[in-house]
Coordinates of C-alpha atoms in Angstrom, one line a residue:
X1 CA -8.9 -12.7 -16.2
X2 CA -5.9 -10.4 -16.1
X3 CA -4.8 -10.1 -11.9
X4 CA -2.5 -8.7 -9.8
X5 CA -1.7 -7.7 -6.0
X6 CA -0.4 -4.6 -4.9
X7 CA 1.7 -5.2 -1.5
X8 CA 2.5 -3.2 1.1
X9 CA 2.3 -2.2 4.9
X10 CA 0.2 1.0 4.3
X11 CA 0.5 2.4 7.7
X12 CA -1.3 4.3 6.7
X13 CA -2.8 4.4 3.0
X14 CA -1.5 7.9 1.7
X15 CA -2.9 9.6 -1.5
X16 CA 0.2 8.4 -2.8
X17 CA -0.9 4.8 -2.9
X18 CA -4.3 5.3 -3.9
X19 CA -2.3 7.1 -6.7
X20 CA -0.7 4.0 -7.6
X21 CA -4.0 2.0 -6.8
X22 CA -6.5 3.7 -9.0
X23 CA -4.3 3.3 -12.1
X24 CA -3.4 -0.6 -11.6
X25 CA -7.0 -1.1 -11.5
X26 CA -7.1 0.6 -14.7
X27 CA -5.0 -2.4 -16.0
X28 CA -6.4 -5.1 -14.3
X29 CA -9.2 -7.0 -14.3
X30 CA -8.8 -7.7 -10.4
X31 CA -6.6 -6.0 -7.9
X32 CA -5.9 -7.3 -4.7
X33 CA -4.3 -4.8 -2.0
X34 CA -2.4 -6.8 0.3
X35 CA -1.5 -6.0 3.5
X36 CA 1.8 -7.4 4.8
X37 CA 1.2 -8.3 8.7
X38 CA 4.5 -8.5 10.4
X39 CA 4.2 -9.4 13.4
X40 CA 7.8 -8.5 14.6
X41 CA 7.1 -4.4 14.0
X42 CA 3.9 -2.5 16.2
X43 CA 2.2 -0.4 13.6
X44 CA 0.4 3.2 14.1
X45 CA -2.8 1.3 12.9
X46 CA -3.4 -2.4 13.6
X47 CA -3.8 -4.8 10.5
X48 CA -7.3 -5.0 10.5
X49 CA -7.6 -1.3 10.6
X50 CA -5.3 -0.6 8.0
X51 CA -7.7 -3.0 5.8
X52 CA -10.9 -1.3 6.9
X53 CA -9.0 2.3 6.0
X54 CA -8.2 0.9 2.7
X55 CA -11.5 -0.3 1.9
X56 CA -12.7 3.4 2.6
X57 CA -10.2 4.9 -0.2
X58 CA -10.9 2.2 -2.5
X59 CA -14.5 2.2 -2.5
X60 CA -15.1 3.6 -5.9
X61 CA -13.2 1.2 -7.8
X62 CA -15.3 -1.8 -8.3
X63 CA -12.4 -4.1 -9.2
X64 CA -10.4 -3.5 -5.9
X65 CA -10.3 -5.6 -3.0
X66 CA -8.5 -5.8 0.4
X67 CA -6.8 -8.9 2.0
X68 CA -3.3 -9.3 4.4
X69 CA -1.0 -11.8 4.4
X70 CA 2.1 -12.7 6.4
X71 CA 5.0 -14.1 4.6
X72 CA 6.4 -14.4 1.5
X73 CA 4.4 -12.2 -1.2
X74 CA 5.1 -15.3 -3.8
X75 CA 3.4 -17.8 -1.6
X76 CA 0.4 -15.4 -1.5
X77 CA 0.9 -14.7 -5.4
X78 CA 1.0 -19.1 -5.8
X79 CA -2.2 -19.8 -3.4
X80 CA -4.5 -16.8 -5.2
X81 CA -3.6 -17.7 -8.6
X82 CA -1.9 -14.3 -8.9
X83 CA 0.8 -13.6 -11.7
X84 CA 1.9 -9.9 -11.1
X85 CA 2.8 -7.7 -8.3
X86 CA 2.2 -4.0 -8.4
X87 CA 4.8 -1.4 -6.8
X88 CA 4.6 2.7 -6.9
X89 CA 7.9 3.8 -7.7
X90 CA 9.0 7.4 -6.2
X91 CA 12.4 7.8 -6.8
X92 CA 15.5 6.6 -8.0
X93 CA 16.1 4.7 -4.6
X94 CA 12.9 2.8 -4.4
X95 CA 13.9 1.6 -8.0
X96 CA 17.2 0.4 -6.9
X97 CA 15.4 -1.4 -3.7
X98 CA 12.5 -2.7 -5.2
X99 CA 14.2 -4.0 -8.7
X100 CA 16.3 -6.6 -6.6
X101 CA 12.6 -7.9 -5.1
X102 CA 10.9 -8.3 -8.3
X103 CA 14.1 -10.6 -10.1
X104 CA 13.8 -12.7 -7.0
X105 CA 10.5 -13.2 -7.1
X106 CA 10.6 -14.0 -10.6
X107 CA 13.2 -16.7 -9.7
X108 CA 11.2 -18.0 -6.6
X109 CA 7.6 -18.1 -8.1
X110 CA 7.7 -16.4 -12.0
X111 CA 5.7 -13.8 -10.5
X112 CA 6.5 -10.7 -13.0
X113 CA 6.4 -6.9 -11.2
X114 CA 4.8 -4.0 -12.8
X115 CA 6.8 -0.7 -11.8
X116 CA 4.3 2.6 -11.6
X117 CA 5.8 5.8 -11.2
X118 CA 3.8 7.3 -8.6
X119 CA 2.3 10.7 -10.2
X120 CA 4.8 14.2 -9.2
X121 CA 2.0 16.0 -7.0
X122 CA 1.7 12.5 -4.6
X123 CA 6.0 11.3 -5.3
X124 CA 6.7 13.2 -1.9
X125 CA 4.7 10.8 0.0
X126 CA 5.3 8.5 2.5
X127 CA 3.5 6.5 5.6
X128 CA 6.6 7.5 7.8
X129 CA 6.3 11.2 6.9
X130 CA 2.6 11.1 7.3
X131 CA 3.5 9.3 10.7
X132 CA 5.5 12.1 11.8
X133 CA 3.9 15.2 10.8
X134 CA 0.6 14.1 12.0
X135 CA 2.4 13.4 15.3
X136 CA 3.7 16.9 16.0
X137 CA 0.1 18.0 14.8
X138 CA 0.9 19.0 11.8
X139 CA -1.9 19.2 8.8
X140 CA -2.0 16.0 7.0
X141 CA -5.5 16.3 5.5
X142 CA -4.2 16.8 1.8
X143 CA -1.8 14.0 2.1
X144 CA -3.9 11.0 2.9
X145 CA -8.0 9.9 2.2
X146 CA -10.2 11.3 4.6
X147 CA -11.2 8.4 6.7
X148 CA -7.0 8.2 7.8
X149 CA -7.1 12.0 8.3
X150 CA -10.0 11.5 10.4
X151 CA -8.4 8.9 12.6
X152 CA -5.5 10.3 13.0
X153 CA -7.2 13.7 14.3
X154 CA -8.7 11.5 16.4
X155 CA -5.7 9.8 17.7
X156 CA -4.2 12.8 18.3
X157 CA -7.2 14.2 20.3
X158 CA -7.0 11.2 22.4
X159 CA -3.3 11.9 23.4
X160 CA -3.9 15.3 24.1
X161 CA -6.4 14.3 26.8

């Protein structure tokens, strides 16, 4: 069975990473989306939320599921039996970033890393951009799934009160 985990904080899931999402599960037999709990940095959404979010945008894709962890992404690779690591890729300056992560965990763990170029109409992307325009009550409803547009209305609603 061919496996892999795609990491990441997804605060919150954008279209950008469902992007990314849908076409590793096209590869894999299982994909696990990982969300890394720091528990040093406050998020918009709290862990479990982020999970419940992602669940929501991944529902269609049989082969997909949810989990967090907190540490090193190559212990979680080691204790799930899990040889490959997923990352979007938007630009040149993720590459740079993200190219020194996957040859170190390759040292630490063998765990290999599958670059996938995020597609052009979702490459603008980001949480922190989604963050802030939703913030100022801006429109973020074709940038991330429904369920986080919906929340974050909501949030925003609440603030406004």
């Amino acid at each position: 069975m061919r496996r892999a985990v795609c990491p990441g904080s997804f605060d919150p899931v954008t279209n950008g990473h469902v992007d990314v999402i849908t076409r590793a599960a096209g590869l894999y037999d299982e994909l696990v989306v990982a969300v890394l709990v720091n528990p040093g940095k406050a998020g918009l959404f709290t862990v479990a939320e982020r999970m419940e979010l992602l669940r929501e945008a991944v529902a269609d894709l049989p082969n997909v599921t949810v989990d967090s962890f907190e540490g090193l992404l190559v212990d979680y690779c080691r204790a799930h039996e899990i040889p490959v690591i997923v990352k979007g890729l938007r630009a040149v300056s993720d590459f740079e970033y993200e190219l020194q992560m996957a040859q170190m965990n390759r040292e630490l763990a063998a765990v290999e890393t599958l670059f996938v170029p995020t597609a052009p109409q979702v490459g603008h992307l980001s949480s922190s951009l989604v963050k802030q325009i939703a913030k100022f009550g801006g429109d973020v409803s074709r940038l991330v799934p429904k369920a986080v547009d919906d929340r974050l209305r909501e949030g925003a609603r609440r603030e406004g009160t």
